[in-house]
Short mmCIF file of C-alpha atoms in Angstrom, two decimals:
data_model
loop_
_atom_site.label_atom_id
_atom_site.label_comp_id
_atom_site.label_asym_id
_atom_site.label_seq_id
_atom_site.Cartn_x
_atom_site.Cartn_y
_atom_site.Cartn_z
CA MET S 3 97.28 -42.61 -181.46
CA VAL S 4 96.69 -45.31 -184.49
CA ALA S 5 94.97 -48.53 -183.07
CA PHE S 6 96.80 -51.84 -183.85
CA PHE S 7 94.01 -54.65 -184.16
CA ASP S 8 92.42 -56.38 -187.21
CA THR S 9 90.67 -53.55 -188.83
CA SER S 10 88.69 -56.03 -190.90
CA GLN S 11 87.21 -56.75 -187.57
CA VAL S 12 85.44 -53.60 -187.63
CA ASP S 13 81.77 -53.50 -188.67
CA PRO S 14 81.31 -51.89 -192.00
CA ILE S 15 78.61 -50.07 -190.58
CA ALA S 16 81.02 -47.99 -187.70
CA LEU S 17 82.96 -46.96 -190.91
CA GLN S 18 79.71 -45.50 -192.71
CA LEU S 19 78.59 -43.81 -189.98
CA GLY S 20 81.93 -42.40 -189.45
CA GLU S 21 82.03 -40.75 -192.80
CA LEU S 22 78.40 -39.03 -192.49
CA PHE S 23 79.26 -37.32 -189.23
CA GLU S 24 82.58 -36.17 -190.72
CA LYS S 25 80.88 -35.21 -193.86
CA ALA S 26 78.33 -33.41 -191.70
CA GLY S 27 81.22 -32.02 -189.70
CA PHE S 28 80.59 -33.45 -185.97
CA GLU S 29 83.20 -36.06 -184.53
CA LEU S 30 81.77 -39.74 -183.66
CA SER S 31 83.47 -42.40 -182.08
CA LEU S 32 83.09 -46.22 -181.61
CA VAL S 33 83.68 -46.58 -177.96
CA GLY S 34 83.81 -49.08 -174.74
CA GLY S 35 83.23 -52.60 -174.94
CA PRO S 36 83.37 -53.24 -178.90
CA VAL S 37 86.53 -51.64 -178.69
CA ARG S 38 88.27 -53.45 -175.85
CA ASP S 39 86.88 -56.74 -177.56
CA LEU S 40 89.00 -55.47 -180.82
CA PHE S 41 91.91 -55.45 -178.83
CA LEU S 42 90.96 -58.68 -177.61
CA GLY S 43 90.76 -60.63 -181.03
CA ARG S 44 87.11 -60.59 -180.95
CA GLN S 45 84.29 -59.44 -183.49
CA ALA S 46 82.77 -56.01 -182.01
CA THR S 47 79.20 -56.51 -181.81
CA ASP S 48 76.56 -54.36 -179.76
CA LEU S 49 78.15 -51.48 -181.31
CA ASP S 50 78.10 -47.83 -179.00
CA PHE S 51 79.09 -44.80 -180.72
CA THR S 52 79.52 -41.51 -178.74
CA THR S 53 79.55 -38.22 -180.63
CA ASN S 54 79.49 -34.12 -179.93
CA ALA S 55 76.40 -33.74 -181.97
CA THR S 56 73.17 -33.46 -179.92
CA PRO S 57 70.11 -35.79 -180.28
CA ASP S 58 68.69 -33.73 -182.93
CA GLN S 59 71.78 -33.19 -184.99
CA THR S 60 72.19 -36.88 -185.31
CA LEU S 61 68.89 -37.64 -186.56
CA ALA S 62 69.52 -35.02 -189.05
CA VAL S 63 73.17 -36.88 -190.20
CA VAL S 64 71.42 -40.05 -190.25
CA GLU S 65 67.97 -39.04 -192.51
CA GLY S 66 67.96 -40.96 -195.49
CA TRP S 67 70.66 -43.05 -194.49
CA ALA S 68 68.92 -44.96 -191.36
CA ASP S 69 65.96 -47.18 -192.55
CA ALA S 70 64.51 -46.42 -189.07
CA THR S 71 64.88 -44.43 -186.25
CA TRP S 72 63.79 -44.23 -182.38
CA ASP S 73 64.46 -41.59 -179.55
CA ILE S 74 63.04 -43.43 -176.55
CA GLY S 75 66.57 -42.10 -175.08
CA ARG S 76 66.33 -38.87 -175.94
CA ASP S 77 66.57 -37.08 -172.30
CA PHE S 78 69.52 -38.99 -171.89
CA GLY S 79 70.94 -38.03 -175.32
CA THR S 80 70.45 -41.43 -176.80
CA ILE S 81 69.30 -42.00 -180.31
CA GLY S 82 68.30 -45.50 -181.76
CA ILE S 83 69.21 -46.51 -185.28
CA ARG S 84 68.49 -49.66 -187.56
CA LYS S 85 70.13 -50.19 -190.66
CA GLY S 86 69.60 -53.24 -192.29
CA ASP S 87 70.37 -55.90 -189.85
CA ASP S 88 72.35 -53.94 -187.79
CA THR S 89 70.74 -51.70 -184.81
CA VAL S 90 73.22 -49.49 -183.26
CA GLU S 91 72.84 -46.25 -180.36
CA ILE S 92 74.43 -43.15 -180.65
CA THR S 93 74.69 -40.78 -177.24
CA THR S 94 76.02 -37.27 -177.26
CA TYR S 95 79.03 -36.59 -175.08
CA ARG S 96 77.73 -36.65 -171.62
CA ALA S 97 78.60 -35.62 -168.20
CA GLU S 98 76.96 -36.65 -165.41
CA ALA S 99 76.83 -36.28 -161.54
CA TYR S 100 74.88 -38.60 -159.11
CA ASP S 101 72.66 -37.96 -156.34
CA PRO S 102 75.05 -40.11 -153.39
CA ASN S 103 71.66 -41.71 -151.33
CA SER S 104 70.51 -42.73 -154.98
CA ARG S 105 71.58 -43.89 -158.62
CA LYS S 106 69.81 -41.18 -160.74
CA PRO S 107 71.97 -39.18 -162.50
CA THR S 108 71.53 -35.72 -163.51
CA VAL S 109 72.52 -35.89 -167.30
CA SER S 110 74.08 -33.09 -169.06
CA PHE S 111 75.37 -32.92 -172.33
CA GLY S 112 79.23 -32.38 -172.86
CA ASP S 113 81.78 -31.43 -175.58
CA ASN S 114 84.69 -33.00 -175.21
CA LEU S 115 85.62 -36.83 -176.00
CA ASN S 116 87.76 -37.49 -172.90
CA ASP S 117 85.30 -36.01 -170.46
CA ASP S 118 82.78 -38.29 -171.70
CA LEU S 119 85.71 -41.30 -171.44
CA PHE S 120 86.53 -40.44 -168.17
CA ARG S 121 82.98 -41.05 -166.26
CA ARG S 122 82.93 -44.70 -167.60
CA ASP S 123 83.37 -47.62 -165.31
CA PHE S 124 87.09 -48.97 -166.05
CA THR S 125 89.88 -47.89 -168.11
CA ILE S 126 89.56 -51.02 -170.37
CA ASN S 127 85.89 -49.73 -170.99
CA SER S 128 87.46 -45.84 -171.94
CA MET S 129 88.99 -46.25 -175.42
CA ALA S 130 87.60 -44.87 -178.33
CA LEU S 131 88.12 -44.97 -181.74
CA ARG S 132 87.47 -42.31 -184.04
CA LEU S 133 85.70 -42.60 -187.18
CA PRO S 134 86.51 -43.07 -189.68
CA SER S 135 89.89 -42.98 -188.93
CA LEU S 136 89.92 -45.67 -186.15
CA GLU S 137 92.32 -43.28 -184.53
CA LEU S 138 92.31 -44.70 -181.02
CA VAL S 139 91.87 -42.34 -177.96
CA ASP S 140 93.19 -43.42 -174.99
CA PRO S 141 93.78 -40.85 -172.09
CA TYR S 142 93.41 -43.39 -169.34
CA GLY S 143 95.69 -46.44 -169.85
CA GLY S 144 92.98 -48.53 -171.24
CA LYS S 145 95.00 -50.64 -173.68
CA ARG S 146 97.67 -51.13 -170.82
CA ASP S 147 95.80 -52.49 -168.20
CA LEU S 148 93.90 -54.85 -171.34
CA ASP S 149 97.60 -56.11 -171.50
CA ALA S 150 98.56 -56.16 -167.58
CA GLY S 151 94.94 -57.85 -166.96
CA ILE S 152 93.98 -55.12 -164.20
CA ILE S 153 90.48 -54.21 -163.73
CA GLN S 154 91.20 -50.10 -162.75
CA THR S 155 88.74 -46.79 -162.39
CA PRO S 156 89.96 -43.75 -164.75
CA GLY S 157 89.52 -41.58 -161.79
CA THR S 158 89.13 -43.04 -158.23
CA ALA S 159 87.72 -45.73 -157.39
CA GLU S 160 85.86 -44.74 -154.36
CA ASP S 161 84.18 -41.53 -157.28
CA SER S 162 83.51 -44.34 -159.15
CA PHE S 163 81.87 -46.64 -156.80
CA SER S 164 80.14 -43.77 -154.97
CA ASP S 165 78.46 -42.56 -158.12
CA ASP S 166 77.44 -45.91 -158.89
CA PRO S 167 77.75 -48.45 -156.44
CA LEU S 168 77.23 -51.35 -158.72
CA ARG S 169 80.32 -50.53 -160.78
CA MET S 170 81.54 -52.78 -157.69
CA MET S 171 79.74 -56.06 -158.61
CA ARG S 172 80.77 -55.11 -162.35
CA ALA S 173 84.82 -55.12 -161.11
CA ALA S 174 84.04 -58.54 -160.06
CA ARG S 175 81.62 -59.49 -163.17
CA PHE S 176 84.84 -58.14 -165.32
CA ALA S 177 87.14 -60.27 -163.52
CA ALA S 178 85.15 -62.90 -163.89
CA ARG S 179 84.80 -62.80 -167.46
CA PHE S 180 88.43 -62.23 -168.58
CA ASP S 181 89.96 -63.78 -165.70
CA TYR S 182 91.90 -59.97 -164.64
CA ALA S 183 93.08 -59.12 -161.33
CA LEU S 184 91.70 -56.06 -159.55
CA ALA S 185 93.89 -53.11 -158.97
CA ASP S 186 94.40 -52.68 -155.31
CA ASP S 187 93.10 -49.33 -154.93
CA VAL S 188 89.73 -50.88 -156.89
CA PHE S 189 89.10 -53.74 -154.45
CA GLY S 190 90.13 -51.39 -151.28
CA ALA S 191 87.40 -49.73 -152.21
CA MET S 192 85.42 -52.18 -152.82
CA LYS S 193 85.96 -53.54 -149.39
CA GLU S 194 85.24 -50.30 -147.52
CA MET S 195 81.94 -49.43 -149.74
CA ALA S 196 79.92 -52.80 -150.11
CA PRO S 197 77.27 -51.45 -147.49
CA ARG S 198 76.54 -49.06 -150.66
CA ILE S 199 75.60 -51.81 -152.57
CA GLU S 200 72.17 -51.76 -150.77
CA ILE S 201 71.29 -48.61 -152.43
CA ILE S 202 71.12 -50.54 -156.15
CA SER S 203 67.96 -52.22 -157.04
CA ALA S 204 67.54 -56.05 -156.72
CA GLU S 205 66.99 -56.31 -160.46
CA ARG S 206 70.84 -54.44 -161.52
CA VAL S 207 72.18 -56.94 -158.61
CA ARG S 208 70.21 -59.92 -160.26
CA ASP S 209 71.43 -58.87 -163.59
CA GLU S 210 75.35 -58.13 -162.82
CA LEU S 211 74.85 -61.38 -160.74
CA THR S 212 73.72 -63.59 -163.79
CA LYS S 213 76.48 -62.13 -166.08
CA LEU S 214 79.14 -63.05 -163.47
CA ILE S 215 77.71 -66.49 -162.96
CA LEU S 216 78.00 -67.19 -166.94
CA ALA S 217 81.40 -65.98 -167.85
CA ASP S 218 84.38 -67.97 -168.23
CA TYR S 219 85.89 -67.73 -164.32
CA PRO S 220 82.85 -67.12 -162.34
CA ARG S 221 85.00 -68.72 -159.35
CA ARG S 222 87.19 -65.67 -159.52
CA GLY S 223 84.11 -63.47 -159.24
CA ILE S 224 82.78 -65.37 -156.63
CA ASP S 225 85.62 -65.27 -154.48
CA LEU S 226 86.05 -61.15 -155.19
CA LEU S 227 82.51 -61.04 -154.05
CA VAL S 228 83.16 -63.13 -150.55
CA ASP S 229 86.60 -61.30 -149.98
CA SER S 230 85.60 -57.79 -150.76
CA GLY S 231 82.32 -58.63 -148.27
CA LEU S 232 79.69 -56.99 -151.05
CA ALA S 233 78.24 -61.04 -150.94
CA ASP S 234 77.36 -60.07 -147.19
CA PHE S 235 74.72 -57.94 -148.64
CA VAL S 236 74.04 -59.23 -151.96
CA LEU S 237 74.30 -62.89 -151.59
CA PRO S 238 74.88 -63.79 -147.76
CA GLU S 239 74.60 -67.63 -148.16
CA ILE S 240 78.03 -67.97 -149.86
CA PRO S 241 80.14 -66.72 -147.37
CA ALA S 242 78.29 -68.34 -144.76
CA LEU S 243 79.77 -71.47 -146.27
CA LYS S 244 83.19 -70.65 -144.52
CA LEU S 245 82.15 -73.14 -141.80
CA GLU S 246 85.03 -73.11 -139.14
CA VAL S 247 86.93 -76.49 -139.28
CA ASP S 248 89.04 -77.46 -135.65
CA GLU S 249 91.11 -80.24 -135.23
CA HIS S 250 88.54 -82.42 -133.41
CA HIS S 251 85.83 -82.09 -136.07
CA HIS S 252 87.09 -82.20 -139.76
CA HIS S 253 85.09 -82.03 -142.74
CA LYS S 254 85.07 -80.52 -146.24
CA ASP S 255 85.76 -76.59 -146.76
CA VAL S 256 82.21 -76.32 -147.85
CA TYR S 257 82.88 -72.98 -149.58
CA GLN S 258 85.72 -74.62 -151.71
CA HIS S 259 84.34 -77.47 -152.51
CA SER S 260 81.02 -75.60 -153.95
CA LEU S 261 83.04 -73.63 -156.06
CA LYS S 262 84.70 -76.74 -157.06
CA VAL S 263 81.44 -78.01 -157.87
CA MET S 264 80.44 -75.23 -160.14
CA GLU S 265 83.46 -75.35 -161.86
CA GLN S 266 82.97 -79.51 -162.32
CA ALA S 267 79.16 -78.87 -163.01
CA MET S 268 80.55 -76.06 -165.90
CA ALA S 269 83.13 -78.74 -167.54
CA GLN S 270 80.23 -80.87 -168.25
CA GLU S 271 78.19 -78.44 -170.12
CA THR S 272 77.45 -79.31 -173.69
CA ASP S 273 77.63 -77.19 -176.99
CA ALA S 274 74.71 -75.62 -178.52
CA ASP S 275 73.23 -78.41 -179.84
CA GLY S 276 73.83 -80.31 -176.74
CA ASP S 277 71.67 -81.70 -173.70
CA VAL S 278 73.18 -78.67 -171.49
CA PRO S 279 74.31 -75.85 -173.87
CA ALA S 280 76.84 -74.06 -172.23
CA PRO S 281 77.08 -71.44 -170.13
CA ASP S 282 74.03 -72.43 -168.15
CA PHE S 283 73.06 -70.43 -165.28
CA VAL S 284 70.41 -72.93 -163.75
CA LEU S 285 73.33 -75.43 -163.39
CA ARG S 286 76.24 -73.34 -162.52
CA PHE S 287 73.50 -71.39 -159.78
CA ALA S 288 72.68 -74.65 -158.15
CA ALA S 289 75.87 -76.09 -158.15
CA LEU S 290 77.33 -73.19 -156.24
CA MET S 291 74.44 -72.86 -153.79
CA HIS S 292 73.91 -76.91 -153.90
CA ASP S 293 75.35 -77.11 -150.02
CA CYS S 294 73.85 -73.90 -148.30
CA GLY S 295 71.63 -75.58 -146.41
CA LYS S 296 75.09 -77.04 -144.17
CA PRO S 297 75.74 -73.95 -142.19
CA ALA S 298 72.15 -74.29 -140.71
CA THR S 299 71.81 -77.73 -140.41
CA ARG S 300 75.94 -78.63 -139.26
CA LYS S 301 75.72 -80.72 -136.09
CA PHE S 302 78.46 -82.16 -134.04
CA GLU S 303 77.97 -86.00 -133.23
CA PRO S 304 78.73 -87.48 -130.00
CA ASN S 305 81.50 -89.97 -132.02
CA GLY S 306 83.48 -86.85 -133.42
CA SER S 307 81.75 -86.42 -136.81
CA VAL S 308 79.89 -83.46 -138.32
CA SER S 309 76.40 -84.09 -140.01
CA PHE S 310 74.44 -82.21 -142.21
CA LEU S 311 70.73 -83.84 -142.08
CA HIS S 312 68.12 -82.67 -144.62
CA HIS S 313 70.33 -80.15 -145.90
CA ASP S 314 69.44 -79.96 -149.14
CA VAL S 315 65.55 -79.58 -148.13
CA VAL S 316 66.78 -76.69 -146.07
CA GLY S 317 69.09 -75.60 -149.00
CA ALA S 318 66.10 -75.93 -151.34
CA LYS S 319 64.14 -73.33 -149.09
CA ILE S 320 66.92 -70.91 -148.55
CA THR S 321 68.09 -70.71 -152.66
CA LYS S 322 64.27 -70.02 -153.36
CA LYS S 323 64.04 -67.49 -150.52
CA ARG S 324 67.80 -65.71 -152.07
CA MET S 325 66.16 -66.03 -155.38
CA ARG S 326 63.01 -64.35 -154.84
CA ALA S 327 64.46 -61.20 -153.00
CA LEU S 328 67.01 -60.47 -155.83
CA ARG S 329 63.95 -60.88 -158.39
CA PHE S 330 64.53 -63.82 -160.74
CA ASP S 331 61.64 -65.34 -162.19
CA ASN S 332 59.51 -68.05 -161.24
CA ASP S 333 60.70 -70.58 -163.60
CA THR S 334 64.52 -70.13 -162.88
CA ILE S 335 63.89 -70.42 -159.10
CA LYS S 336 62.05 -73.37 -159.29
CA ALA S 337 64.54 -74.97 -161.47
CA VAL S 338 67.66 -74.24 -159.40
CA ALA S 339 65.48 -75.31 -155.86
CA ARG S 340 64.72 -78.43 -157.11
CA LEU S 341 68.26 -79.57 -158.25
CA VAL S 342 69.51 -78.26 -154.81
CA GLU S 343 66.69 -80.45 -153.52
CA LEU S 344 67.15 -83.28 -155.73
CA HIS S 345 71.28 -83.14 -155.05
CA MET S 346 71.43 -86.10 -152.69
CA ARG S 347 69.02 -87.97 -153.88
CA PHE S 348 71.24 -90.62 -155.63
CA TYR S 349 73.78 -91.17 -152.55
CA GLY S 350 73.34 -94.85 -151.31
CA TYR S 351 72.53 -96.09 -154.90
CA GLY S 352 75.80 -97.71 -155.12
CA ASP S 353 75.32 -99.69 -151.75
CA ALA S 354 71.70 -100.55 -151.35
CA GLY S 355 70.90 -101.04 -154.99
CA TRP S 356 67.27 -99.35 -156.21
CA THR S 357 64.39 -101.29 -157.63
CA ASP S 358 62.88 -99.81 -160.88
CA SER S 359 60.24 -98.02 -159.24
CA ALA S 360 62.68 -96.32 -157.06
CA VAL S 361 64.47 -95.19 -160.75
CA ARG S 362 61.37 -94.27 -161.85
CA ARG S 363 60.18 -92.29 -159.61
CA TYR S 364 64.39 -90.40 -159.67
CA VAL S 365 63.45 -89.64 -163.43
CA ARG S 366 59.66 -88.10 -162.87
CA ASP S 367 60.85 -86.11 -159.52
CA ALA S 368 63.70 -84.53 -162.09
CA GLY S 369 61.48 -84.34 -164.94
CA PRO S 370 62.99 -81.69 -167.39
CA LEU S 371 65.84 -80.87 -165.35
CA LEU S 372 66.88 -84.90 -165.45
CA GLU S 373 70.19 -83.77 -167.69
CA ARG S 374 71.08 -80.98 -165.13
CA LEU S 375 70.46 -83.16 -162.28
CA HIS S 376 73.19 -86.03 -163.93
CA ARG S 377 75.96 -83.20 -164.00
CA LEU S 378 75.50 -81.86 -160.68
CA THR S 379 75.35 -85.22 -159.15
CA ARG S 380 78.71 -85.73 -160.97
CA ALA S 381 79.93 -82.27 -159.76
CA ASP S 382 79.46 -83.28 -156.40
CA VAL S 383 82.10 -85.33 -156.32
CA THR S 384 85.35 -83.55 -154.91
CA THR S 385 86.93 -86.17 -153.09
CA ARG S 386 90.96 -87.21 -153.75
CA ASN S 387 90.48 -90.78 -152.80
CA LYS S 388 90.26 -92.14 -156.15
CA ARG S 389 88.79 -95.46 -155.28
CA LYS S 390 85.62 -93.85 -153.57
CA ALA S 391 85.16 -91.32 -156.47
CA ASN S 392 85.68 -94.16 -158.98
CA LYS S 393 83.01 -95.94 -157.25
CA ILE S 394 80.57 -93.59 -156.95
CA SER S 395 80.92 -92.67 -160.76
CA ASN S 396 80.28 -96.38 -161.57
CA ALA S 397 77.31 -96.35 -159.62
CA TYR S 398 75.94 -93.64 -161.43
CA ASP S 399 77.03 -94.99 -165.03
CA ASP S 400 74.88 -98.06 -163.88
CA LEU S 401 71.97 -95.77 -162.57
CA GLU S 402 72.26 -93.64 -165.87
CA ARG S 403 72.16 -97.07 -167.82
CA ARG S 404 68.95 -98.47 -166.04
CA ILE S 405 67.27 -94.90 -166.83
CA VAL S 406 67.88 -95.16 -170.65
CA GLU S 407 66.77 -98.97 -170.55
CA LEU S 408 63.39 -98.21 -168.74
CA ALA S 409 63.07 -95.02 -170.82
CA GLU S 410 63.14 -97.31 -174.04
CA GLN S 411 61.02 -100.09 -172.35
CA GLU S 412 58.43 -97.51 -170.98
CA GLU S 413 59.01 -94.17 -172.77
CA LEU S 414 59.75 -93.22 -169.51
CA ASP S 415 60.31 -89.18 -170.22
CA ALA S 416 56.17 -89.18 -170.71
CA MET S 417 55.04 -91.26 -167.76
CA ARG S 418 51.56 -91.36 -167.11
CA PRO S 419 48.97 -94.12 -166.08
CA ASP S 420 47.41 -96.75 -168.08
CA LEU S 421 43.84 -94.85 -167.65
CA ASP S 422 43.66 -90.97 -168.35
CA GLY S 423 41.26 -88.73 -166.81
CA GLU S 424 38.18 -89.60 -169.49
CA GLN S 425 38.80 -93.22 -169.31
CA ILE S 426 38.50 -92.78 -165.27
CA MET S 427 35.31 -90.85 -165.46
CA GLN S 428 33.80 -93.10 -167.90
CA ILE S 429 34.79 -96.63 -165.94
CA LEU S 430 33.67 -94.78 -162.43
CA ASP S 431 30.63 -93.02 -164.17
CA ILE S 432 31.50 -89.86 -161.97
CA LYS S 433 31.96 -86.36 -163.02
CA PRO S 434 34.87 -83.85 -163.07
CA GLY S 435 36.22 -82.84 -159.42
CA PRO S 436 38.89 -83.72 -157.02
CA VAL S 437 38.06 -87.08 -156.88
CA VAL S 438 39.10 -87.73 -160.44
CA GLY S 439 42.26 -86.54 -159.44
CA LYS S 440 42.88 -88.38 -156.26
CA ALA S 441 42.18 -92.06 -158.88
CA TYR S 442 44.76 -90.70 -161.25
CA LYS S 443 47.37 -90.52 -158.54
CA TYR S 444 46.55 -93.46 -157.53
CA LEU S 445 47.57 -95.11 -160.85
CA LEU S 446 50.37 -93.13 -161.24
CA GLU S 447 51.66 -94.59 -157.70
CA MET S 448 50.98 -97.76 -159.32
CA ARG S 449 52.53 -97.35 -162.39
CA LEU S 450 55.51 -96.20 -160.86
CA ASP S 451 56.02 -98.79 -158.72
CA GLU S 452 55.30 -101.79 -161.06
CA GLY S 453 55.20 -100.51 -164.63
CA SER S 454 52.47 -100.83 -167.31
CA LEU S 455 49.70 -103.36 -166.27
CA GLY S 456 48.05 -102.85 -169.52
CA GLU S 457 43.81 -101.05 -169.31
CA GLU S 458 42.04 -103.91 -168.44
CA GLU S 459 44.26 -104.70 -165.31
CA ALA S 460 44.50 -101.25 -164.54
CA THR S 461 40.77 -101.09 -164.54
CA ARG S 462 40.12 -103.92 -162.45
CA ARG S 463 42.34 -102.15 -159.95
CA LEU S 464 41.01 -98.86 -160.31
CA LEU S 465 37.30 -100.45 -159.67
CA ALA S 466 38.84 -101.96 -156.61
CA TRP S 467 39.96 -98.49 -155.28
CA TRP S 468 36.88 -97.10 -155.71
CA GLN S 469 35.08 -99.77 -153.69
CA ASN S 470 37.35 -98.65 -151.17
CA GLN S 471 36.61 -95.34 -151.10
CA GLN S 472 32.90 -95.71 -150.52
#
């Protein structure tokens, strides 16, 4: 079958490699994601190739042409090659079998392209282009499913997910990336086999979840994880948001609200030169998790209302615990949890008003997350009451205006006391130690409350404070 796409999108290195392998008497094909992306009109990047040549034969074919090679993946049939600025991998046709209780494959080399394509996760990733002819090899209907917007497996979904249960999350991730639907048998297998995700390492689950959240349509992926039952094992805090709403205790559907907040936060991401370049995992995941403390704090009040007192603080703790279990790095955990903790801080500003001191504390507590906090707070408004929404929006506009004004006046982004540690030790005639930190904190609190007082007044206040410490 001849492929129908813009052949100018094919990287020249692919055609050069195809000619080299053809001349040496071997097959070579571009395979998987790059082929799929060509049909979607996208530049094929991260090129993957498959061949009937063994790793040693592959090294022999590219000798003298490649600028560098490495064989760290030789046991799995993979040879890495660098040519100029391009880095590619060439893998010998494979046939794999899996222990049903692990994800460690037994690898054996194959000699048939169709068999190699059959072992891949989904039909849209099971297409190949023979090189250098660009003939499409599509034995499992990948182009058909790509056109239909369907995620389907080459063989039975049960066999595919049994081989590698992470493919269930990958199905949700590809649905989120392309806004595709799952084939009925694929979704059915996910529901039936969801508990098998527990044999997959936390790190692999984390990586798939991250890619899903960063996709163009993460709501679709989250819905699939929840509806299939996978989320009960990998992110149980999200299905827990589906709180019952009875006729006596009306309140928002927290699950749908959280998805809406995530989408509204995404809409406020910026281009690469902006304050929060898209896609931003910290902002999106914080938006998804921002109300995860509500199930644990829900209380039905005597007057018929529902309260969620301190759900922001509880939610931050829950978020940290889940992200640690998924082996996220400490910086990402702290950032997401901090946004969850701060997402309610703004409310009440429009009614009570804030002193300059309160505005300074808001900025200090947000720190480098301030721009994300702005977006999360605005995204958290999902009411259909336009008057209420406009009131909140206007109040936040006013807060941002005051932040800018104070920043211009006081260099708020680099908030420091009027005296530094060296000056404190000199004025009080003390050596480094805990007392210096205590004095610094006192001066910082004074600065936040009253603004800059100047070194002379700060010194007078410090000495008065010191007298009370004796």
